């Protein structure tokens, strides 16, 4: 069942929550990618697995996405980070295991840095930190700096994918890969070597910059960006399960 959390400015953030038997066990929080939502295949598979195994799992739609209110054009990493933190504060008392896909992998890091003692671990799927820096050419960056939106071909649908100037400017202020990232929790980074949207060297760089001494990077040679085939989903669930104490 979808529920809604009211933000201070009146926005309503849609979420789904299943509670496990052990409140002390980390709650799984899934962070979808850019223009994605909690109805995606990875989110749904993770939620169903959590229900079947008595684990707590939180899914949400960022403001302006899916069933949440707001305009997508107003979305930024800062706003979506605050959505996630508000939902965690409202629904989860114990530790948190963050799972982030693509842009959600960047957001995962920003949320993790704000969680402090509640962070139990992270699982990144084709994580894309700093894509505002390396994901656009000079002409596109000039457009964005001038306050214009950039539209690109969408490999997953007929409508072009927009990047709005406000999102890009905010994202540039949240770049992380230029310095050590002070996160010491266990982390598993999953990436496909056939990913044409986020090259797998981004996960290698992220693993290098994390302060944690417990970082596992799993590469799938024929894996694409989505990593949503049955074997990819099984690998994700195994990575999440390995982060959790025995039920």
Coordinates of N, CA and C in Angstrom, one line a residue:
X1 N 0.8 -1.2 0.0 CA 0.0 0.0 0.0 C 0.9 1.3 0.0
X2 N 0.5 2.2 -0.9 CA 1.3 3.4 -0.9 C 0.8 4.4 0.1
X3 N 1.7 5.0 0.9 CA 1.4 6.0 1.9 C 2.1 7.3 1.4
X4 N 1.8 8.4 2.2 CA 2.3 9.7 1.8 C 2.8 10.4 3.1
X5 N 4.0 11.0 2.9 CA 4.6 11.8 4.0 C 4.6 13.3 3.6
X6 N 4.0 14.1 4.5 CA 3.9 15.6 4.2 C 5.2 16.3 4.6
X7 N 5.8 17.0 3.6 CA 7.0 17.8 3.8 C 6.6 19.1 4.4
X8 N 7.5 19.9 5.0 CA 7.1 21.2 5.6 C 6.5 22.2 4.6
X9 N 6.9 22.1 3.3 CA 6.4 23.0 2.3 C 5.2 22.5 1.6
X10 N 4.6 21.4 2.1 CA 3.3 20.9 1.6 C 3.5 19.8 0.6
X11 N 4.7 19.6 0.1 CA 4.9 18.4 -0.9 C 4.5 17.1 -0.2
X12 N 4.0 16.2 -0.9 CA 3.6 14.9 -0.4 C 4.5 13.8 -1.1
X13 N 5.3 13.1 -0.3 CA 6.3 12.2 -0.8 C 5.7 10.8 -0.6
X14 N 5.5 10.1 -1.8 CA 4.9 8.7 -1.7 C 5.9 7.7 -1.3
X15 N 5.5 6.7 -0.5 CA 6.4 5.7 -0.1 C 5.6 4.4 0.2
X16 N 6.4 3.3 0.2 CA 5.9 2.0 0.7 C 6.8 1.5 1.7
X17 N 6.3 0.9 2.8 CA 7.1 0.4 3.9 C 6.6 -1.0 4.3
X18 N 7.5 -1.9 4.4 CA 7.2 -3.2 5.0 C 8.1 -3.4 6.2
X19 N 7.6 -3.8 7.3 CA 8.3 -3.9 8.6 C 8.7 -5.3 8.9
X20 N 10.0 -5.5 9.2 CA 10.4 -6.9 9.6 C 10.2 -7.2 11.0
X21 N 10.5 -8.4 11.4 CA 10.3 -8.9 12.8 C 11.3 -8.3 13.7
X22 N 12.5 -8.0 13.3 CA 13.5 -7.5 14.2 C 13.8 -6.1 13.9
X23 N 13.3 -5.2 14.9 CA 13.5 -3.8 14.7 C 14.9 -3.3 14.8
X24 N 15.8 -4.2 15.4 CA 17.2 -3.8 15.5 C 18.0 -4.1 14.2
X25 N 17.4 -4.9 13.3 CA 18.1 -5.2 12.1 C 18.0 -4.1 11.1
X26 N 19.1 -3.8 10.3 CA 19.0 -2.6 9.4 C 17.8 -2.7 8.5
X27 N 17.2 -1.5 8.3 CA 16.1 -1.3 7.4 C 16.7 -1.0 6.0
X28 N 16.2 -1.7 5.0 CA 16.7 -1.5 3.6 C 16.0 -0.3 3.0
X29 N 16.7 0.7 2.5 CA 16.1 1.9 1.9 C 16.6 1.9 0.4
X30 N 15.7 1.8 -0.5 CA 16.1 1.8 -2.0 C 15.9 3.2 -2.6
X31 N 17.0 3.7 -3.2 CA 17.0 5.0 -3.9 C 17.1 4.8 -5.4
X32 N 16.0 5.1 -6.1 CA 16.0 4.9 -7.6 C 16.8 5.9 -8.3
X33 N 17.0 5.6 -9.6 CA 17.8 6.5 -10.4 C 17.0 7.7 -10.9
X34 N 17.7 8.5 -11.8 CA 17.1 9.7 -12.4 C 15.9 9.4 -13.2
X35 N 14.8 10.1 -12.9 CA 13.5 9.9 -13.6 C 12.9 8.5 -13.4
X36 N 13.4 7.8 -12.4 CA 12.8 6.5 -12.0 C 12.0 6.6 -10.8
X37 N 11.4 5.5 -10.3 CA 10.5 5.6 -9.2 C 10.5 4.2 -8.5
X38 N 9.6 4.1 -7.5 CA 9.6 2.8 -6.7 C 8.9 1.7 -7.3
X39 N 8.3 1.9 -8.5 CA 7.6 0.9 -9.3 C 8.6 0.1 -10.2
X40 N 9.9 0.5 -10.2 CA 10.9 -0.2 -11.1 C 11.1 -1.6 -10.6
X41 N 11.7 -2.4 -11.5 CA 11.9 -3.8 -11.3 C 12.8 -4.1 -10.1
X42 N 13.9 -3.4 -10.0 CA 14.8 -3.7 -8.8 C 14.2 -3.3 -7.5
X43 N 13.5 -2.2 -7.5 CA 12.8 -1.8 -6.2 C 11.7 -2.8 -5.8
X44 N 10.9 -3.2 -6.8 CA 9.9 -4.1 -6.5 C 10.4 -5.5 -6.1
X45 N 11.5 -6.0 -6.7 CA 12.1 -7.2 -6.3 C 12.6 -7.2 -4.9
X46 N 13.3 -6.1 -4.6 CA 13.9 -5.9 -3.3 C 12.8 -5.8 -2.2
X47 N 11.7 -5.1 -2.5 CA 10.6 -5.0 -1.5 C 9.9 -6.4 -1.3
X48 N 9.7 -7.1 -2.4 CA 9.1 -8.5 -2.3 C 10.0 -9.4 -1.5
X49 N 11.3 -9.3 -1.8 CA 12.2 -10.2 -1.1 C 12.2 -9.8 0.4
X50 N 12.2 -8.6 0.8 CA 12.2 -8.1 2.2 C 10.9 -8.7 2.9
X51 N 9.8 -8.6 2.2 CA 8.6 -9.1 2.8 C 8.6 -10.6 3.0
X52 N 9.2 -11.3 2.1 CA 9.3 -12.8 2.2 C 10.2 -13.2 3.3
X53 N 11.2 -12.4 3.6 CA 12.3 -12.7 4.5 C 12.2 -12.0 5.9
X54 N 11.1 -11.3 6.1 CA 10.9 -10.6 7.3 C 11.8 -9.5 7.6
X55 N 12.2 -8.7 6.5 CA 13.1 -7.6 6.6 C 12.3 -6.3 6.5
X56 N 12.8 -5.2 7.1 CA 12.2 -3.9 6.9 C 12.7 -3.3 5.6
X57 N 11.8 -2.7 4.8 CA 12.3 -2.1 3.5 C 11.4 -0.9 3.2
X58 N 12.1 0.2 2.9 CA 11.4 1.4 2.5 C 11.7 1.8 1.1
X59 N 10.6 2.0 0.3 CA 10.7 2.5 -1.0 C 10.1 3.9 -1.1
X60 N 10.5 4.8 -2.0 CA 9.9 6.1 -2.1 C 10.1 6.6 -3.5
X61 N 9.2 7.6 -3.8 CA 9.3 8.4 -5.0 C 9.8 9.8 -4.7
X62 N 10.8 10.2 -5.3 CA 11.3 11.6 -5.0 C 10.2 12.6 -5.4
X63 N 10.3 13.8 -4.9 CA 9.4 14.8 -5.2 C 9.4 15.0 -6.8
X64 N 8.2 15.1 -7.3 CA 8.1 15.3 -8.8 C 8.2 14.1 -9.6
X65 N 8.4 12.9 -8.9 CA 8.5 11.6 -9.6 C 7.4 10.7 -9.1
X66 N 7.0 9.7 -10.0 CA 6.1 8.7 -9.6 C 4.8 9.3 -9.0
X67 N 4.4 8.8 -7.8 CA 3.2 9.3 -7.2 C 3.4 10.5 -6.3
X68 N 4.6 11.0 -6.1 CA 4.8 12.1 -5.2 C 4.4 13.4 -5.9
X69 N 4.0 14.4 -5.1 CA 3.6 15.7 -5.7 C 4.9 16.5 -6.0
X70 N 4.6 17.6 -6.7 CA 5.7 18.4 -7.1 C 6.0 18.3 -8.6
X71 N 6.9 19.3 -9.1 CA 7.3 19.3 -10.5 C 8.7 18.8 -10.6
X72 N 8.9 17.9 -11.5 CA 10.2 17.3 -11.8 C 11.2 18.3 -12.0
X73 N 10.8 19.4 -12.7 CA 11.8 20.5 -13.1 C 12.3 21.2 -11.8
X74 N 11.7 21.0 -10.7 CA 12.2 21.6 -9.4 C 13.1 20.7 -8.6
X75 N 13.2 19.5 -9.2 CA 14.0 18.5 -8.4 C 15.5 18.7 -8.5
X76 N 16.1 18.5 -7.3 CA 17.6 18.6 -7.2 C 18.1 17.5 -6.3
X77 N 19.4 17.2 -6.3 CA 19.9 16.3 -5.4 C 19.6 16.7 -3.9
X78 N 19.8 18.0 -3.6 CA 19.5 18.5 -2.3 C 18.1 18.2 -1.9
X79 N 17.1 18.5 -2.7 CA 15.7 18.3 -2.4 C 15.4 16.8 -2.2
X80 N 15.9 16.0 -3.1 CA 15.7 14.6 -3.0 C 16.4 13.9 -1.8
X81 N 17.6 14.4 -1.5 CA 18.2 13.9 -0.3 C 17.4 14.2 0.9
X82 N 16.8 15.4 1.0 CA 16.0 15.8 2.1 C 14.7 15.0 2.2
X83 N 14.2 14.6 1.0 CA 13.0 13.7 1.0 C 13.4 12.4 1.6
X84 N 14.5 11.8 1.3 CA 14.9 10.5 1.8 C 15.1 10.6 3.3
X85 N 15.9 11.7 3.7 CA 16.2 11.8 5.2 C 14.9 12.0 6.0
X86 N 13.9 12.7 5.4 CA 12.7 13.0 6.1 C 11.9 11.6 6.3
X87 N 11.9 10.8 5.3 CA 11.2 9.5 5.3 C 11.9 8.6 6.3
X88 N 13.2 8.6 6.3 CA 13.9 7.7 7.2 C 13.6 8.2 8.7
X89 N 13.7 9.5 8.9 CA 13.4 10.0 10.3 C 12.0 9.6 10.7
X90 N 11.0 9.7 9.8 CA 9.6 9.5 10.1 C 9.3 8.0 10.3
X91 N 10.0 7.1 9.7 CA 9.5 5.7 9.6 C 10.5 4.7 10.2
X92 N 11.8 5.0 10.4 CA 12.8 4.1 10.8 C 13.5 4.5 12.1
X93 N 13.6 3.7 13.1 CA 14.2 4.0 14.3 C 15.7 3.5 14.4
X94 N 15.9 2.4 13.8 CA 17.2 1.7 13.9 C 18.1 2.0 12.8
X95 N 19.1 1.1 12.6 CA 20.1 1.3 11.5 C 19.5 1.2 10.1
X96 N 20.3 1.7 9.1 CA 19.8 1.8 7.7 C 20.8 1.2 6.8
X97 N 20.4 0.4 5.9 CA 21.2 -0.1 4.7 C 20.7 0.6 3.5
X98 N 21.5 1.4 2.9 CA 21.1 2.2 1.7 C 21.5 1.4 0.4
X99 N 20.5 1.3 -0.5 CA 20.7 0.7 -1.8 C 20.4 1.7 -2.9
X100 N 21.4 2.1 -3.7 CA 21.2 3.2 -4.6 C 21.5 2.8 -6.1
X101 N 20.6 3.1 -7.0 CA 20.8 2.7 -8.4 C 21.1 4.0 -9.2
X102 N 22.2 3.9 -10.0 CA 22.6 5.0 -10.9 C 22.7 6.4 -10.2
X103 N 21.9 7.4 -10.5 CA 21.9 8.6 -9.7 C 21.6 8.3 -8.3
X104 N 20.8 7.3 -8.0 CA 20.5 6.9 -6.6 C 21.8 6.5 -5.9
X105 N 22.8 6.0 -6.6 CA 24.1 5.7 -6.0 C 24.8 7.0 -5.5
X106 N 24.6 8.1 -6.2 CA 25.2 9.4 -5.8 C 24.4 9.9 -4.6
X107 N 23.1 9.8 -4.7 CA 22.2 10.2 -3.6 C 22.5 9.4 -2.4
X108 N 22.7 8.1 -2.6 CA 23.1 7.2 -1.5 C 24.2 7.8 -0.6
X109 N 25.3 8.3 -1.3 CA 26.4 8.8 -0.6 C 26.1 10.1 0.2
X110 N 25.2 10.9 -0.5 CA 24.8 12.2 0.2 C 24.0 11.9 1.4
X111 N 23.1 10.9 1.3 CA 22.2 10.5 2.5 C 23.1 9.9 3.5
X112 N 24.0 9.0 3.1 CA 24.9 8.4 4.1 C 25.7 9.4 4.9
X113 N 26.2 10.4 4.2 CA 27.0 11.4 4.9 C 26.2 12.2 6.0
X114 N 24.9 12.2 5.8 CA 24.0 12.9 6.8 C 23.4 12.0 7.9
X115 N 23.5 10.6 7.7 CA 22.9 9.7 8.6 C 23.8 9.5 9.9
X116 N 25.1 9.7 9.7 CA 26.0 9.6 10.9 C 25.8 8.1 11.4
X117 N 25.5 8.0 12.7 CA 25.5 6.7 13.4 C 24.5 5.7 12.9
X118 N 23.5 6.1 12.1 CA 22.5 5.1 11.7 C 22.9 4.3 10.5
X119 N 24.0 4.6 9.9 CA 24.3 3.9 8.6 C 25.0 2.5 8.9
X120 N 24.4 1.5 8.4 CA 24.9 0.1 8.5 C 25.7 -0.3 7.3
X121 N 25.4 0.2 6.1 CA 26.1 -0.3 4.9 C 25.5 0.3 3.7
X122 N 26.1 0.1 2.5 CA 25.6 0.6 1.3 C 25.8 -0.4 0.2
X123 N 24.9 -0.5 -0.7 CA 25.0 -1.3 -1.9 C 24.7 -0.4 -3.1
X124 N 25.7 -0.2 -4.0 CA 25.5 0.7 -5.1 C 25.3 -0.2 -6.4
X125 N 24.4 0.3 -7.3 CA 24.1 -0.4 -8.5 C 24.4 0.6 -9.7
X126 N 25.5 0.3 -10.4 CA 25.9 1.3 -11.5 C 25.9 2.7 -10.9
X127 N 26.5 2.9 -9.8 CA 26.5 4.2 -9.1 C 27.1 5.3 -10.1
X128 N 26.5 6.5 -10.0 CA 26.9 7.5 -10.9 C 27.2 8.8 -10.2
X129 N 28.1 8.8 -9.2 CA 28.4 10.1 -8.5 C 29.1 11.0 -9.5
X130 N 28.8 12.3 -9.3 CA 29.4 13.4 -10.1 C 29.1 13.3 -11.6
X131 N 27.9 12.7 -12.0 CA 27.7 12.7 -13.4 C 27.4 14.0 -14.0
X132 N 27.1 15.0 -13.2 CA 26.9 16.4 -13.8 C 28.3 16.9 -14.3
X133 N 29.4 16.3 -13.9 CA 30.7 16.7 -14.3 C 31.1 15.9 -15.6
X134 N 31.0 14.6 -15.5 CA 31.5 13.8 -16.6 C 30.4 13.4 -17.6
X135 N 29.2 13.6 -17.3 CA 28.1 13.1 -18.2 C 27.7 14.1 -19.3
X136 N 28.3 15.3 -19.4 CA 27.9 16.3 -20.4 C 29.1 16.8 -21.1
X137 N 28.9 17.2 -22.4 CA 30.0 17.8 -23.1 C 30.1 19.3 -22.8
X138 N 31.1 19.9 -23.3 CA 31.3 21.4 -23.1 C 30.1 22.2 -23.5
X139 N 29.5 21.9 -24.7 CA 28.4 22.7 -25.2 C 27.2 22.6 -24.3
X140 N 27.0 21.3 -23.8 CA 25.8 21.1 -22.9 C 26.1 21.9 -21.6
X141 N 27.3 21.8 -21.1 CA 27.6 22.5 -19.8 C 27.4 24.0 -20.0
X142 N 27.7 24.5 -21.1 CA 27.6 26.0 -21.4 C 26.1 26.3 -21.4
X143 N 25.2 25.5 -22.0 CA 23.8 25.7 -22.0 C 23.3 25.7 -20.5
X144 N 23.7 24.7 -19.7 CA 23.2 24.6 -18.4 C 23.7 25.8 -17.5
X145 N 24.9 26.2 -17.7 CA 25.5 27.4 -17.0 C 24.7 28.7 -17.4
X146 N 24.2 28.7 -18.6 CA 23.4 29.8 -19.0 C 21.9 29.8 -18.6
X147 N 21.6 28.7 -17.8 CA 20.2 28.6 -17.3 C 19.3 27.9 -18.2
X148 N 19.8 27.3 -19.3 CA 19.0 26.5 -20.2 C 18.9 25.0 -19.9
X149 N 17.8 24.4 -20.3 CA 17.7 22.9 -20.1 C 18.3 22.2 -21.2
X150 N 18.8 21.0 -21.0 CA 19.4 20.1 -22.0 C 18.5 18.9 -22.1
X151 N 18.2 18.5 -23.4 CA 17.4 17.4 -23.7 C 18.2 16.4 -24.5
X152 N 18.2 15.1 -24.0 CA 19.0 14.0 -24.7 C 18.0 12.9 -25.0
X153 N 18.5 12.1 -26.0 CA 17.7 10.9 -26.4 C 17.6 10.0 -25.2
X154 N 16.4 9.4 -25.0 CA 16.0 8.5 -23.9 C 16.1 7.1 -24.4
X155 N 17.0 6.3 -23.9 CA 17.0 4.9 -24.4 C 15.9 4.0 -23.9
X156 N 15.1 4.5 -23.0 CA 14.1 3.7 -22.3 C 12.7 4.2 -22.6
X157 N 12.5 5.2 -23.5 CA 11.2 5.7 -23.8 C 11.2 6.7 -24.9
X158 N 10.1 7.2 -25.4 CA 10.0 8.1 -26.6 C 10.3 9.5 -26.2
X159 N 10.1 9.9 -25.0 CA 10.3 11.3 -24.6 C 11.8 11.5 -24.3
X160 N 12.3 12.7 -24.7 CA 13.7 13.0 -24.3 C 13.9 13.1 -22.8
X161 N 15.1 12.9 -22.4 CA 15.5 13.0 -21.0 C 16.0 14.5 -20.7
X162 N 15.3 15.2 -19.9 CA 15.7 16.6 -19.6 C 16.7 16.7 -18.4
X163 N 17.6 17.6 -18.5 CA 18.4 18.1 -17.4 C 18.2 19.5 -17.3
X164 N 17.7 20.0 -16.1 CA 17.4 21.4 -15.9 C 18.5 22.1 -15.2
X165 N 18.7 23.3 -15.5 CA 19.8 24.1 -15.0 C 19.9 24.1 -13.5
X166 N 18.8 24.1 -12.8 CA 18.8 24.1 -11.3 C 19.4 22.8 -10.8
X167 N 18.9 21.7 -11.4 CA 19.5 20.4 -11.0 C 21.0 20.3 -11.2
X168 N 21.4 20.8 -12.4 CA 22.8 20.7 -12.7 C 23.7 21.5 -11.7
X169 N 23.3 22.7 -11.5 CA 24.0 23.6 -10.6 C 24.1 23.1 -9.2
X170 N 23.0 22.5 -8.7 CA 23.0 21.9 -7.4 C 23.9 20.7 -7.3
X171 N 23.8 19.9 -8.4 CA 24.7 18.7 -8.5 C 26.1 19.0 -8.5
X172 N 26.5 20.0 -9.2 CA 27.9 20.4 -9.2 C 28.5 20.8 -7.8
X173 N 27.6 21.3 -7.0 CA 28.0 21.6 -5.6 C 28.1 20.3 -4.7
X174 N 27.6 19.2 -5.2 CA 27.7 18.0 -4.4 C 28.7 16.9 -5.0
X175 N 29.6 17.4 -5.8 CA 30.6 16.4 -6.4 C 31.5 15.9 -5.2
X176 N 31.8 14.6 -5.3 CA 32.5 13.9 -4.2 C 33.8 13.2 -4.6
X177 N 34.0 12.9 -5.9 CA 35.1 12.1 -6.3 C 36.4 12.8 -6.3
X178 N 36.5 14.0 -6.0 CA 37.7 14.8 -6.0 C 38.5 14.6 -4.7
X179 N 37.9 14.0 -3.7 CA 38.6 13.9 -2.4 C 38.1 12.7 -1.7
X180 N 38.8 12.2 -0.7 CA 38.3 11.0 0.1 C 36.9 11.3 0.7
X181 N 36.1 10.2 0.6 CA 34.7 10.3 1.1 C 34.7 9.6 2.5
X182 N 34.4 10.4 3.5 CA 34.6 9.9 4.9 C 33.4 9.0 5.3
X183 N 33.2 7.9 4.6 CA 32.3 6.9 5.0 C 33.0 5.6 5.2
X184 N 32.8 5.0 6.4 CA 33.6 3.8 6.8 C 32.8 2.5 6.9
X185 N 31.5 2.6 6.5 CA 30.7 1.4 6.6 C 31.0 0.4 5.5
X186 N 30.6 -0.8 5.6 CA 30.8 -1.8 4.5 C 30.0 -1.3 3.2
X187 N 30.6 -1.5 2.1 CA 30.0 -1.1 0.8 C 30.2 -2.2 -0.2
X188 N 29.2 -2.5 -1.0 CA 29.3 -3.4 -2.2 C 28.8 -2.6 -3.4
X189 N 29.6 -2.6 -4.4 CA 29.4 -1.8 -5.6 C 29.2 -2.8 -6.8
X190 N 28.0 -2.8 -7.4 CA 27.7 -3.7 -8.5 C 27.7 -2.9 -9.8
X191 N 28.4 -3.4 -10.8 CA 28.4 -2.6 -12.1 C 28.6 -3.6 -13.3
X192 N 27.9 -3.2 -14.4 CA 28.1 -4.0 -15.6 C 29.1 -3.4 -16.5
X193 N 30.0 -4.3 -17.0 CA 31.1 -3.8 -17.9 C 30.6 -3.5 -19.3
X194 N 29.3 -3.8 -19.6 CA 28.7 -3.4 -20.9 C 27.8 -2.2 -20.7
X195 N 27.9 -1.5 -19.6 CA 27.2 -0.3 -19.3 C 27.7 0.8 -20.2
X196 N 26.9 1.4 -21.0 CA 27.3 2.4 -21.9 C 26.9 3.8 -21.4
X197 N 26.1 3.9 -20.3 CA 25.7 5.1 -19.7 C 26.6 5.6 -18.6
X198 N 27.0 4.6 -17.7 CA 27.9 4.9 -16.6 C 29.0 3.9 -16.7
X199 N 30.2 4.3 -17.2 CA 31.2 3.3 -17.3 C 31.6 2.7 -16.0
X200 N 32.0 1.4 -16.0 CA 32.3 0.7 -14.8 C 33.5 1.3 -14.0
X201 N 34.3 2.1 -14.7 CA 35.4 2.7 -13.9 C 35.0 3.7 -12.9
X202 N 33.7 4.1 -13.0 CA 33.1 5.0 -11.9 C 33.0 4.3 -10.6
X203 N 32.6 3.0 -10.6 CA 32.6 2.3 -9.4 C 34.0 2.0 -8.9
X204 N 34.9 1.8 -9.7 CA 36.3 1.6 -9.3 C 36.8 2.8 -8.6
X205 N 36.5 4.0 -9.2 CA 36.9 5.3 -8.6 C 36.2 5.5 -7.2
X206 N 35.0 5.2 -7.2 CA 34.2 5.4 -5.9 C 34.8 4.5 -4.9
X207 N 35.1 3.2 -5.2 CA 35.7 2.3 -4.2 C 37.0 2.8 -3.7
X208 N 37.8 3.5 -4.6 CA 39.1 4.0 -4.2 C 38.9 5.2 -3.2
X209 N 37.9 6.0 -3.5 CA 37.7 7.2 -2.7 C 37.0 7.0 -1.3
X210 N 36.3 5.9 -1.2 CA 35.6 5.7 0.1 C 36.6 5.4 1.1
X211 N 36.4 5.9 2.3 CA 37.4 5.7 3.4 C 37.3 4.3 4.0
X212 N 36.1 3.6 3.7 CA 35.9 2.2 4.2 C 37.0 1.3 3.8
X213 N 37.4 0.4 4.7 CA 38.3 -0.7 4.3 C 37.6 -1.9 3.9
X214 N 36.2 -1.9 3.9 CA 35.4 -3.0 3.6 C 34.6 -2.6 2.3
X215 N 35.2 -2.6 1.2 CA 34.5 -2.3 -0.1 C 34.7 -3.5 -1.1
X216 N 33.6 -4.0 -1.5 CA 33.6 -5.1 -2.5 C 33.0 -4.6 -3.8
X217 N 33.7 -4.8 -4.9 CA 33.2 -4.4 -6.2 C 33.0 -5.6 -7.1
X218 N 31.8 -5.8 -7.6 CA 31.4 -6.9 -8.4 C 31.1 -6.5 -9.8
X219 N 31.8 -6.9 -10.8 CA 31.6 -6.6 -12.1 C 31.0 -7.7 -12.9
X220 N 30.0 -7.4 -13.7 CA 29.3 -8.4 -14.6 C 29.7 -8.1 -16.0
X221 N 30.4 -8.9 -16.7 CA 31.0 -8.6 -18.0 C 30.0 -8.2 -19.0
X222 N 28.8 -8.9 -19.0 CA 27.8 -8.6 -20.0 C 26.7 -7.8 -19.4
X223 N 26.9 -7.2 -18.3 CA 25.8 -6.4 -17.6 C 25.7 -5.0 -18.2
X224 N 24.4 -4.6 -18.4 CA 24.2 -3.3 -19.0 C 23.9 -2.3 -17.8
X225 N 23.4 -1.1 -18.1 CA 23.3 -0.1 -17.1 C 22.2 -0.5 -16.1
X226 N 21.1 -1.1 -16.6 CA 20.0 -1.4 -15.7 C 20.2 -2.5 -14.7
X227 N 21.0 -3.5 -15.1 CA 21.2 -4.6 -14.2 C 19.9 -5.2 -13.6
X228 N 19.0 -5.4 -14.5 CA 17.6 -5.8 -14.0 C 17.2 -7.2 -14.5
X229 N 18.1 -7.9 -15.2 CA 17.8 -9.3 -15.6 C 17.7 -10.2 -14.3
X230 N 17.1 -11.4 -14.5 CA 16.9 -12.2 -13.3 C 18.2 -12.5 -12.6
X231 N 19.3 -12.8 -13.3 CA 20.6 -13.1 -12.7 C 21.2 -11.8 -12.0
X232 N 20.9 -10.6 -12.6 CA 21.4 -9.4 -12.0 C 20.6 -9.1 -10.7
X233 N 19.3 -9.4 -10.7 CA 18.5 -9.2 -9.5 C 18.9 -10.1 -8.4
X234 N 19.2 -11.4 -8.8 CA 19.7 -12.4 -7.8 C 21.0 -11.9 -7.2
X235 N 21.9 -11.3 -8.0 CA 23.1 -10.8 -7.4 C 22.9 -9.7 -6.5
X236 N 22.0 -8.8 -6.8 CA 21.6 -7.7 -5.9 C 21.1 -8.2 -4.6
X237 N 20.2 -9.1 -4.6 CA 19.6 -9.6 -3.4 C 20.6 -10.3 -2.6
X238 N 21.5 -11.0 -3.2 CA 22.6 -11.7 -2.4 C 23.5 -10.7 -1.8
X239 N 23.8 -9.6 -2.4 CA 24.6 -8.5 -1.9 C 24.0 -7.9 -0.7
X240 N 22.7 -7.6 -0.8 CA 21.9 -7.1 0.3 C 21.8 -8.0 1.5
X241 N 21.5 -9.3 1.2 CA 21.4 -10.3 2.2 C 22.8 -10.4 3.0
X242 N 23.9 -10.4 2.3 CA 25.2 -10.5 2.9 C 25.5 -9.3 3.9
X243 N 24.8 -8.2 3.7 CA 25.0 -7.0 4.6 C 24.2 -7.1 5.9
X244 N 23.2 -8.1 5.9 CA 22.3 -8.1 7.0 C 22.6 -9.3 8.0
X245 N 22.3 -9.1 9.3 CA 22.5 -10.2 10.2 C 21.5 -11.3 9.9
X246 N 21.9 -12.5 10.3 CA 21.0 -13.7 10.1 C 19.6 -13.4 10.8
X247 N 18.6 -13.7 10.0 CA 17.2 -13.5 10.5 C 16.9 -14.5 11.6

